[in-house]
Coordinates of C-alpha atoms in Angstrom, one line a residue:
M2 CA -46.3 -22.3 18.9
S3 CA -43.3 -20.2 20.1
V4 CA -40.4 -19.4 17.8
P5 CA -37.2 -21.1 19.0
Q6 CA -34.6 -18.7 20.5
E7 CA -32.0 -19.5 17.8
H8 CA -34.4 -18.6 15.0
R9 CA -35.4 -15.3 16.7
V10 CA -31.7 -14.4 17.0
Q11 CA -31.1 -15.2 13.3
D12 CA -34.1 -13.1 12.3
E13 CA -33.0 -10.2 14.4
R14 CA -29.5 -10.4 12.9
K15 CA -31.0 -10.4 9.4
W16 CA -33.1 -7.3 10.1
A17 CA -30.1 -5.5 11.7
I18 CA -27.9 -6.2 8.6
A19 CA -30.7 -5.0 6.3
W20 CA -31.1 -1.8 8.3
L21 CA -27.4 -1.2 8.3
R22 CA -27.2 -1.8 4.5
V23 CA -29.9 0.9 4.1
K24 CA -27.9 3.3 6.3
V25 CA -24.7 2.7 4.4
H26 CA -26.3 3.2 1.0
A27 CA -28.2 6.3 2.3
D28 CA -24.8 7.8 3.5
A29 CA -23.3 7.0 0.1
L30 CA -26.2 8.7 -1.8
A31 CA -26.0 11.8 0.5
T32 CA -22.2 12.0 0.0
D33 CA -22.2 12.1 -3.8
P34 CA -25.8 11.7 -5.3
R35 CA -24.7 12.0 -8.9
T36 CA -21.9 9.3 -8.7
Y37 CA -24.1 7.0 -6.6
L38 CA -27.0 7.2 -9.1
R39 CA -24.7 6.7 -12.1
A40 CA -23.3 3.5 -10.5
A41 CA -26.8 2.3 -9.7
W42 CA -27.7 2.7 -13.3
W43 CA -24.7 0.8 -14.4
W44 CA -25.7 -2.0 -12.0
V45 CA -29.2 -2.1 -13.6
L46 CA -27.5 -2.3 -17.1
G47 CA -25.5 -5.3 -16.0
K48 CA -22.2 -3.4 -15.8
R49 CA -21.5 -4.8 -12.3
L50 CA -17.7 -4.4 -12.2
R51 CA -17.9 -0.8 -13.2
A52 CA -20.6 -0.2 -10.7
R53 CA -18.7 -1.8 -7.8
I54 CA -15.5 0.1 -8.5
V55 CA -17.5 3.4 -8.3
L56 CA -19.7 2.4 -5.3
S57 CA -17.2 0.7 -3.1
P58 CA -15.3 3.8 -1.9
L59 CA -18.7 5.6 -1.3
L60 CA -20.0 2.7 0.8
G61 CA -16.7 2.3 2.6
R62 CA -16.8 5.9 3.8
S63 CA -20.2 5.6 5.5
R64 CA -20.3 6.1 9.2
S65 CA -22.1 2.8 9.5
A66 CA -19.7 0.8 7.3
Y67 CA -17.7 -0.8 10.1
R68 CA -20.9 -1.8 12.0
L69 CA -22.2 -3.5 8.8
W70 CA -18.9 -5.1 8.3
L71 CA -18.9 -6.6 11.8
A72 CA -22.6 -7.6 11.5
L73 CA -21.7 -9.5 8.3
G74 CA -19.1 -11.5 10.3
R75 CA -16.1 -10.2 8.3
D76 CA -14.0 -10.2 11.5
K77 CA -14.4 -13.9 12.1
L78 CA -11.1 -15.3 13.2
A79 CA -9.5 -17.8 10.9
G80 CA -7.6 -20.7 12.4
N81 CA -7.9 -23.6 14.8
Q82 CA -9.6 -22.3 17.9
S83 CA -9.0 -25.6 19.8
V84 CA -5.2 -25.2 20.0
D85 CA -4.0 -26.3 23.4
E86 CA -3.3 -23.3 25.8
H87 CA 0.0 -25.0 26.8
S88 CA 1.3 -25.6 23.3
V89 CA 2.9 -22.2 23.2
S90 CA 3.9 -20.1 26.2
I91 CA 2.7 -16.4 25.8
I92 CA 3.1 -14.0 28.7
A93 CA 1.6 -10.5 28.5
L94 CA 3.5 -7.5 29.7
V95 CA 0.8 -5.0 30.7
E96 CA 1.4 -1.3 31.3
D97 CA 0.3 -0.5 34.8
G98 CA -2.3 2.2 34.5
E99 CA -5.9 3.1 34.2
G100 CA -8.0 0.3 32.7
R101 CA -5.5 -2.5 33.6
D102 CA -8.1 -4.6 35.3
R103 CA -10.2 -5.1 32.2
T104 CA -7.0 -5.8 30.2
L105 CA -6.0 -8.5 32.7
Q106 CA -9.5 -10.0 32.6
S107 CA -9.4 -10.1 28.8
L108 CA -6.0 -11.8 28.9
A109 CA -7.2 -14.3 31.5
S110 CA -10.2 -15.3 29.3
E111 CA -7.7 -16.1 26.6
G112 CA -5.5 -18.2 28.9
I113 CA -2.6 -15.8 28.8
A114 CA -0.7 -15.0 32.0
A115 CA 0.3 -11.4 32.6
E116 CA 3.0 -9.3 34.3
L117 CA 2.4 -5.7 35.3
V118 CA 5.1 -3.2 34.1
S119 CA 5.5 0.4 35.1
S120 CA 7.8 2.7 33.3
K121 CA 10.7 0.2 33.3
L122 CA 11.0 -3.5 32.6
P123 CA 11.7 -5.4 35.8
E124 CA 15.0 -7.2 35.8
R125 CA 13.4 -10.5 36.8
L126 CA 11.7 -10.7 33.4
G127 CA 15.0 -12.0 32.1
E128 CA 14.4 -15.1 34.1
I129 CA 10.8 -15.4 33.0
F130 CA 11.8 -15.3 29.3
A131 CA 14.9 -17.3 29.7
H132 CA 13.5 -20.0 27.4
D133 CA 13.5 -19.3 23.7
D134 CA 10.0 -20.7 23.2
T135 CA 8.3 -18.1 25.4
W136 CA 6.6 -15.2 23.7
A137 CA 6.0 -11.7 25.1
L138 CA 2.8 -9.8 24.4
P139 CA 3.2 -6.1 25.2
M140 CA -0.1 -4.5 25.9
F141 CA -1.3 -1.1 27.2
S142 CA -3.8 -0.7 30.0
G143 CA -7.4 -0.6 28.7
D144 CA -6.6 -2.6 25.6
L145 CA -8.4 -5.9 25.1
L146 CA -7.8 -9.1 23.1
A147 CA -10.5 -10.2 20.7
S148 CA -12.3 -13.4 21.7
G149 CA -10.2 -16.3 20.3
A150 CA -7.1 -14.1 19.8
G151 CA -5.0 -16.3 22.2
A152 CA -5.7 -19.4 20.2
V153 CA -4.8 -17.6 16.9
Y154 CA -1.6 -16.3 18.3
R155 CA -0.6 -19.8 19.7
Q156 CA -1.4 -21.4 16.4
S157 CA 0.6 -18.8 14.5
A158 CA 3.6 -19.1 16.9
S159 CA 3.6 -22.9 16.7
A160 CA 3.7 -22.8 12.9
V161 CA 6.6 -20.4 12.4
S162 CA 10.3 -21.3 12.3
G163 CA 12.6 -20.9 15.2
A164 CA 14.2 -17.9 13.6
T165 CA 10.9 -15.9 13.6
R166 CA 10.9 -13.4 16.5
L167 CA 7.8 -11.3 15.7
I168 CA 4.1 -11.9 14.8
F169 CA 1.7 -9.0 14.5
A170 CA -2.0 -8.6 13.9
D171 CA -4.7 -6.1 12.9
D172 CA -6.5 -3.9 15.4
D173 CA -9.3 -1.4 16.0
I174 CA -10.3 1.2 18.5
L175 CA -12.6 1.0 21.5
D176 CA -14.4 4.2 22.4
E177 CA -15.5 5.0 26.0
N178 CA -18.8 3.2 25.5
G179 CA -17.1 0.0 24.3
H180 CA -18.0 0.6 20.6
R181 CA -15.5 -0.5 18.0
S182 CA -14.3 1.8 15.2
E183 CA -11.3 2.6 13.0
P184 CA -10.2 -0.9 12.0
H185 CA -6.6 -1.0 10.9
L186 CA -6.3 -3.8 8.4
K187 CA -2.5 -3.7 7.9
P188 CA -0.2 -4.7 5.1
D189 CA 2.2 -7.6 5.5
W190 CA 5.6 -6.7 6.8
N191 CA 6.7 -3.4 5.2
S192 CA 10.0 -2.2 6.8
E193 CA 10.1 1.1 4.9
L194 CA 6.6 2.0 6.1
F195 CA 7.5 1.0 9.7
Q196 CA 10.2 3.6 9.7
H197 CA 7.5 6.3 9.6
F198 CA 4.6 4.5 11.2
D199 CA 4.7 2.1 14.1
F200 CA 1.8 -0.2 13.3
L201 CA 3.2 -3.1 15.4
T202 CA 3.5 -1.9 19.1
G203 CA 0.5 -2.9 21.1
A204 CA -0.6 -5.5 18.5
A205 CA 2.2 -8.1 18.3
I206 CA 4.0 -10.9 20.1
V207 CA 7.8 -11.1 20.2
R208 CA 10.3 -13.8 21.1
L209 CA 13.5 -12.4 22.5
N210 CA 16.4 -13.7 24.6
A211 CA 16.8 -12.8 28.3
A212 CA 19.6 -10.3 27.6
T213 CA 17.1 -8.1 25.7
F214 CA 15.2 -7.0 28.8
A215 CA 18.3 -5.6 30.6
E216 CA 19.0 -3.5 27.5
L217 CA 15.4 -2.2 27.3
A218 CA 14.8 -1.4 31.0
E219 CA 13.7 2.2 30.2
R220 CA 10.8 4.3 29.3
N221 CA 9.0 3.5 26.0
W222 CA 9.7 -0.2 26.8
A223 CA 7.0 -1.5 24.5
S224 CA 8.0 0.3 21.4
N225 CA 11.7 -0.4 22.1
L226 CA 10.9 -4.0 22.6
I227 CA 9.2 -4.2 19.2
A228 CA 12.0 -2.2 17.5
H229 CA 14.6 -4.6 18.9
A230 CA 12.6 -7.6 17.6
V231 CA 12.4 -6.0 14.2
R232 CA 16.2 -5.4 14.1
D233 CA 16.8 -8.9 15.3
C234 CA 14.6 -10.4 12.5
E235 CA 16.1 -8.2 9.8
S236 CA 19.7 -8.9 10.8
K237 CA 19.1 -12.6 10.6
G238 CA 16.8 -12.6 7.6
A239 CA 14.0 -14.0 9.6
E240 CA 10.4 -13.7 8.6
I241 CA 8.0 -11.2 10.3
V242 CA 4.6 -12.8 10.3
H243 CA 1.3 -11.0 9.8
V244 CA -1.9 -12.5 11.2
R245 CA -4.6 -11.0 8.9
N246 CA -7.3 -10.7 11.6
I247 CA -8.3 -8.1 14.2
L248 CA -6.9 -9.6 17.4
H249 CA -6.7 -6.3 19.4
H250 CA -9.2 -3.7 20.5
R251 CA -7.3 -0.7 21.6
V252 CA -7.9 2.6 23.5
S253 CA -5.4 4.4 21.3
R254 CA -2.5 3.8 19.0
P255 CA 0.5 5.7 17.5
D256 CA -0.2 8.0 14.6
P257 CA 2.1 8.1 11.5
R258 CA 5.1 10.4 12.0
T259 CA 5.5 13.5 9.8
V260 CA 8.0 12.7 7.1
P261 CA 10.6 15.5 6.8
P262 CA 11.4 16.8 3.3
P263 CA 14.6 15.5 1.7
N264 CA 17.7 17.5 2.6
F265 CA 19.8 18.5 -0.4
S266 CA 21.7 21.4 1.0
D267 CA 24.7 22.9 -0.8
K268 CA 26.8 22.2 2.3
E269 CA 26.4 18.5 1.8
P270 CA 26.8 17.6 -1.9
V271 CA 24.7 14.7 -3.0
E272 CA 26.5 12.0 -5.0
L273 CA 24.1 10.7 -7.6
P274 CA 24.6 8.9 -10.8
S275 CA 24.0 10.2 -14.3
V276 CA 20.4 10.0 -15.4
S277 CA 18.8 9.4 -18.8
I278 CA 15.2 10.7 -19.0
I279 CA 13.1 9.0 -21.6
I280 CA 9.9 10.7 -22.9
P281 CA 7.7 9.0 -25.5
T282 CA 5.4 11.5 -27.3
R283 CA 3.0 11.8 -30.3
N284 CA 1.8 15.4 -30.9
G285 CA 0.5 16.7 -27.6
L286 CA 2.7 19.8 -27.9
K287 CA 0.9 21.7 -25.1
F288 CA 1.9 19.1 -22.5
L289 CA 5.3 18.2 -24.0
R290 CA 6.4 21.8 -23.9
K291 CA 5.4 22.1 -20.2
C292 CA 7.2 18.8 -19.4
L293 CA 10.4 19.8 -21.0
G294 CA 10.2 23.3 -19.4
G295 CA 10.0 21.5 -16.0
L296 CA 13.1 19.5 -16.8
E297 CA 15.0 22.7 -17.6
R298 CA 14.3 23.9 -14.0
T299 CA 15.1 20.5 -12.4
T300 CA 18.0 20.5 -10.0
Y301 CA 20.5 17.6 -10.4
P302 CA 24.2 17.3 -9.7
T303 CA 25.1 16.0 -13.1
P304 CA 23.9 17.0 -16.6
L305 CA 20.7 15.2 -17.6
E306 CA 20.4 13.2 -20.8
I307 CA 16.9 13.8 -22.2
I308 CA 15.7 11.5 -25.0
V309 CA 12.3 12.3 -26.6
I310 CA 10.9 9.5 -28.7
D311 CA 8.6 10.9 -31.4
N312 CA 6.2 8.1 -32.2
G313 CA 4.6 9.4 -35.4
S314 CA 3.8 13.0 -34.7
D315 CA 2.0 14.7 -37.6
D316 CA 1.0 18.0 -36.2
P317 CA 3.1 20.7 -38.0
E318 CA 3.5 22.8 -34.9
T319 CA 4.7 19.8 -32.9
L320 CA 7.1 18.8 -35.6
Q321 CA 8.6 22.3 -35.8
F322 CA 9.0 22.3 -32.0
L323 CA 10.8 19.0 -32.0
A324 CA 13.1 20.2 -34.8
D325 CA 14.0 23.3 -32.9
I326 CA 15.0 21.5 -29.7
R327 CA 18.7 22.3 -28.8
P328 CA 20.9 19.2 -29.2
D329 CA 22.7 20.0 -26.0
F330 CA 19.4 20.0 -24.1
A331 CA 17.6 16.9 -25.6
R332 CA 17.8 14.6 -28.6
V333 CA 14.8 13.3 -30.6
L334 CA 14.5 9.7 -31.8
R335 CA 11.9 9.2 -34.5
D336 CA 9.8 6.0 -34.5
D337 CA 6.8 5.8 -36.9
G338 CA 5.8 2.3 -35.9
P339 CA 2.6 1.3 -34.2
F340 CA 2.3 2.6 -30.6
N341 CA 4.1 0.1 -28.3
F342 CA 5.0 1.9 -25.1
A343 CA 7.3 -0.9 -23.9
A344 CA 9.2 -1.2 -27.2
L345 CA 9.6 2.5 -27.6
N346 CA 11.2 2.8 -24.1
N347 CA 13.4 -0.3 -24.7
R348 CA 14.8 1.2 -27.9
A349 CA 15.6 4.5 -26.1
V350 CA 17.3 2.5 -23.2
A351 CA 19.6 0.9 -25.8
E352 CA 20.8 4.3 -26.7
A353 CA 20.8 5.9 -23.2
T354 CA 24.2 6.6 -21.6
G355 CA 23.0 7.3 -18.0
D356 CA 23.6 4.9 -15.1
M357 CA 20.0 5.5 -14.0
L358 CA 16.8 5.6 -16.1
C359 CA 13.8 7.9 -15.6
F360 CA 10.7 7.0 -17.6
L361 CA 8.5 10.0 -17.9
N362 CA 5.2 10.6 -19.7
N363 CA 5.0 13.6 -22.0
D364 CA 2.0 14.9 -20.0
I365 CA 3.9 15.1 -16.7
E366 CA 4.1 18.6 -15.2
I367 CA 7.0 19.2 -12.8
L368 CA 6.3 21.2 -9.7
D369 CA 9.4 20.8 -7.5
T370 CA 13.0 21.2 -8.7
D371 CA 14.3 18.5 -6.4
W372 CA 11.9 15.7 -7.5
L373 CA 14.5 13.7 -9.5
M374 CA 17.1 13.8 -6.7
T375 CA 14.5 12.6 -4.3
L376 CA 13.6 9.6 -6.5
A377 CA 17.2 8.8 -7.6
K378 CA 18.5 8.7 -4.0
Q379 CA 16.0 6.0 -3.2
A380 CA 16.6 4.0 -6.4
L381 CA 20.3 3.8 -5.5
R382 CA 19.6 1.5 -2.5
D383 CA 20.6 -2.1 -2.8
D384 CA 17.1 -3.3 -1.7
V385 CA 15.1 -1.0 -4.1
G386 CA 14.2 -1.5 -7.7
A387 CA 11.7 0.9 -9.3
V388 CA 10.8 4.1 -7.5
G389 CA 7.6 6.0 -8.2
A390 CA 6.4 9.5 -7.3
C391 CA 3.1 10.9 -6.0
L392 CA 1.2 11.9 -9.1
L393 CA -1.7 14.3 -8.9
Y394 CA -4.5 15.1 -11.3
P395 CA -4.7 18.8 -12.4
D396 CA -7.4 19.4 -9.8
G397 CA -5.0 18.3 -7.0
R398 CA -6.4 14.9 -6.2
I399 CA -4.1 11.9 -6.2
Q400 CA -3.8 9.9 -9.4
H401 CA -1.0 7.5 -8.2
A402 CA 0.4 6.6 -4.8
G403 CA 1.7 3.2 -5.7
V404 CA 0.0 0.3 -7.5
V405 CA -2.1 -2.5 -5.8
M406 CA -2.5 -5.9 -7.4
G407 CA -5.9 -7.5 -7.5
I408 CA -8.1 -4.4 -7.6
G409 CA -10.7 -4.9 -10.2
G410 CA -9.1 -8.2 -11.2
G411 CA -5.9 -6.6 -12.4
A412 CA -3.9 -3.7 -10.9
A413 CA -4.9 -0.2 -9.9
H414 CA -3.4 3.0 -8.4
A415 CA -3.6 3.2 -4.6
H416 CA -5.5 6.1 -3.0
R417 CA -6.7 7.4 -6.4
L418 CA -9.0 10.5 -6.2
L419 CA -8.0 11.2 -2.6
A420 CA -7.1 14.8 -1.8
P421 CA -3.5 15.0 -0.5
G422 CA -4.7 16.9 2.6
E423 CA -7.1 14.2 3.6
R424 CA -6.0 11.6 6.1
G425 CA -7.1 8.7 3.9
Y426 CA -6.2 5.3 5.1
F427 CA -3.9 5.9 8.1
G428 CA -2.0 8.5 6.1
R429 CA -0.5 5.8 3.8
H430 CA -0.5 8.1 0.7
S431 CA 1.8 10.5 2.5
L432 CA 4.4 7.9 3.7
P433 CA 7.4 6.4 1.9
Q434 CA 6.8 2.6 1.7
Y435 CA 7.4 -0.5 -0.3
V436 CA 4.7 -1.3 -2.8
T437 CA 4.1 -4.1 -5.3
A438 CA 4.5 -1.7 -8.3
V439 CA 4.6 1.9 -9.4
T440 CA 3.6 3.5 -12.7
A441 CA 6.0 4.2 -15.5
A442 CA 4.4 7.6 -16.0
C443 CA 7.2 8.6 -13.7
L444 CA 9.5 5.7 -12.7
V445 CA 13.2 5.8 -11.8
V446 CA 15.4 2.7 -11.8
E447 CA 19.1 1.9 -12.1
K448 CA 19.9 0.9 -15.7
E449 CA 21.8 -2.2 -14.6
K450 CA 18.8 -3.5 -12.7
F451 CA 16.4 -2.7 -15.6
L452 CA 18.6 -4.7 -18.0
A453 CA 19.1 -7.5 -15.6
V454 CA 15.4 -8.4 -15.7
G455 CA 15.1 -7.9 -19.5
G456 CA 13.5 -4.5 -19.5
F457 CA 9.9 -4.0 -20.5
D458 CA 8.0 -6.9 -22.1
A459 CA 7.0 -5.5 -25.5
D460 CA 5.4 -8.7 -26.7
N461 CA 2.8 -9.2 -23.9
F462 CA 2.4 -5.7 -22.6
A463 CA 2.6 -3.3 -25.4
V464 CA 0.5 -0.6 -23.8
S465 CA -0.9 -1.6 -20.4
F466 CA 0.8 -3.3 -17.3
N467 CA 4.3 -3.2 -18.8
D468 CA 5.3 -1.1 -15.7
V469 CA 3.6 -3.5 -13.3
D470 CA 5.3 -6.5 -15.0
L471 CA 8.7 -4.7 -14.8
C472 CA 8.3 -4.0 -11.1
L473 CA 7.3 -7.6 -10.3
K474 CA 10.3 -8.9 -12.2
L475 CA 12.5 -6.5 -10.1
N476 CA 10.8 -7.5 -6.9
R477 CA 11.4 -11.2 -7.7
R478 CA 15.1 -10.4 -7.9
G479 CA 15.1 -8.8 -4.4
W480 CA 14.8 -5.2 -5.7
Q481 CA 11.5 -4.0 -4.1
S482 CA 9.4 -1.4 -5.7
M483 CA 9.0 1.8 -3.6
Y484 CA 6.6 4.7 -3.4
E485 CA 8.1 8.1 -2.6
P486 CA 5.5 10.8 -1.7
R487 CA 8.0 13.6 -1.3
A488 CA 8.4 13.8 -5.1
I489 CA 5.1 15.3 -6.3
L490 CA 4.2 15.9 -9.9
V491 CA 1.0 16.5 -11.9
H492 CA -0.1 13.9 -14.4
H493 CA -2.5 14.9 -17.2
E494 CA -3.5 11.3 -17.6
S495 CA -4.4 9.8 -20.9
V496 CA -4.5 13.2 -22.6
S497 CA -2.3 12.1 -25.6
R498 CA -3.7 8.6 -26.1
G499 CA -7.3 8.5 -25.0
L500 CA -8.9 6.0 -22.7
D501 CA -9.1 2.8 -24.8
R502 CA -12.8 2.9 -25.1
D503 CA -12.9 1.7 -28.7
A504 CA -13.4 -2.1 -29.4
A505 CA -9.7 -2.6 -30.5
G506 CA -8.4 -0.9 -27.4
A507 CA -10.7 -2.9 -25.1
A508 CA -9.7 -6.2 -26.7
R509 CA -6.0 -5.3 -26.4
L510 CA -6.5 -4.3 -22.8
G511 CA -8.3 -7.7 -22.2
R512 CA -5.3 -9.6 -23.6
E513 CA -2.8 -7.8 -21.6
L514 CA -4.8 -8.2 -18.4
E515 CA -5.1 -11.9 -19.0
A516 CA -1.3 -12.1 -19.6
L517 CA -0.7 -10.3 -16.3
Q518 CA -3.0 -12.6 -14.4
N519 CA -1.5 -15.7 -15.9
R520 CA 2.1 -14.6 -15.2
W521 CA 1.8 -13.1 -11.7
N522 CA -1.3 -13.9 -9.7
E523 CA -0.1 -17.1 -8.2
A524 CA 3.6 -16.0 -8.0
V525 CA 3.1 -12.7 -6.2
C526 CA -0.4 -12.3 -4.7
H527 CA -1.1 -14.4 -1.6
S528 CA -4.3 -16.4 -1.5
S529 CA -6.5 -16.0 1.5
E530 CA -9.4 -18.0 3.0
T531 CA -11.2 -14.7 3.9
A532 CA -11.0 -13.5 0.3
G533 CA -12.0 -16.8 -1.4
E534 CA -10.3 -17.2 -4.7
Q535 CA -9.3 -13.5 -4.8
A536 CA -5.6 -12.8 -5.2
V537 CA -4.4 -10.5 -2.4
D538 CA -1.6 -7.9 -2.7
P539 CA 0.8 -8.4 0.3
F540 CA 0.7 -4.6 0.8
H541 CA -3.1 -4.5 0.7
H542 CA -5.4 -6.8 2.7
P543 CA -8.0 -9.5 1.9
L544 CA -10.6 -7.9 4.1
L545 CA -10.4 -4.6 2.2
S546 CA -12.5 -4.2 -0.9
A547 CA -11.0 -5.6 -4.1
Y548 CA -13.1 -3.0 -6.0
S549 CA -11.7 0.2 -4.4
E550 CA -8.4 2.0 -4.8
Q551 CA -9.0 3.9 -1.6
F552 CA -8.6 1.1 1.0
V553 CA -12.1 0.7 2.3
L554 CA -13.8 -2.3 4.0
R555 CA -14.9 -5.2 1.9
L556 CA -18.7 -5.0 2.2

């Protein structure tokens, strides 16, 4: 009796997935045998969360990871594929060049009409797009739409308000053999990131009025069209919508632009507010001395107010060092109560005189004299709340490049353990951008904004997540958290306090994690069908692993 064709296909798919899983794990083992085997042992012992957090970045870096991801059907398009082709009018504007025929064929299969465009936008396009309900789809020759992308775009366009002028999607790369690679699973709209990285052009639809085309009849029409749509949306406060699916297969796409260093020349004096720098400490003299030495070398246009909070130091050498600090350089506040990071900082804020606050761990090592001006300049913006720096481990790898909600069930540092010279995930660790939160190991915020949201919550977040909670409160008020990679410092993490591996520390961490989830998961993190019940950070992606800080595929 012959096996039905459908069953044979299913069996072949299962074998293909099994073989790809073996290849992915073999790559992970070859990349870092010790780490892989340690994670495997944790898995055997039932420590599944710990094992996943260690394994996920190793698996995600495999050369076969994307093939496995596709075989698992992770790119399945969400939405109603039966949307009427005529419900929303979409007309593609296709660059006239090599590969245009396959692009036109792809569009035709999705029921989308096309107009060829050379270096300039034809004037007659103003007539074609005279109606406000017609959307333009700029595409480059050789690029293809995913099967079903037309229906997803039409459904998305029919669901948005009339003020929305731009909808963008995720994409990947097609090589010369038609194989897919380099998936770009994008954040939701991030205007600060877009200033340095055009992740929209070639993977978006726009709705503009007829006059726009006369203004943009020039070279680089596609990127200019997208930039105009962005400005139009932001000037009107309209939403820019992200479709969290790979709808475009592309021949190439823009790379992130190199971000120039901040310019603080003597010829152009920078007007920045007074700053109070707050440093909690307990013993740890080796690190505190280095931190204060870095502050002595820090360049800033006004005198710095430095407040050291001594939380029960008992080391004689540390006590003598604190007693010898010059009053005109820093003042020391003594607090012998139980360690409560949030309460210690709140107390210091009450005595601070600066218009801006800088919360700084005692184990921060300062490398660049302009670091504080770089952060303060961003924190002054009306749309920005807390600003965080790029923090490195002493070995040079990244310790903090923003905070992502939902990783490991709580919150984690983005791009952790990545070497700064590595490309990482589309260079995100090297680009200024909005993030959901930043760490208080080095956090700058205007004092008025800090007080407006009630400061740190010392009752629910004595040790952990107080910075995340603060950032989320600021975000909710319209003061978005921001990551600034041009301020780079070294963080000797957890040197002075340990890693909370004792039972009391673990129980305390569990309580604070539960408080964070109860307060913020539904309010801030978007739900997603593709992620099940998992909460998704708007600047992350539901199809990326919730167990990795390094932005790898969810396998």
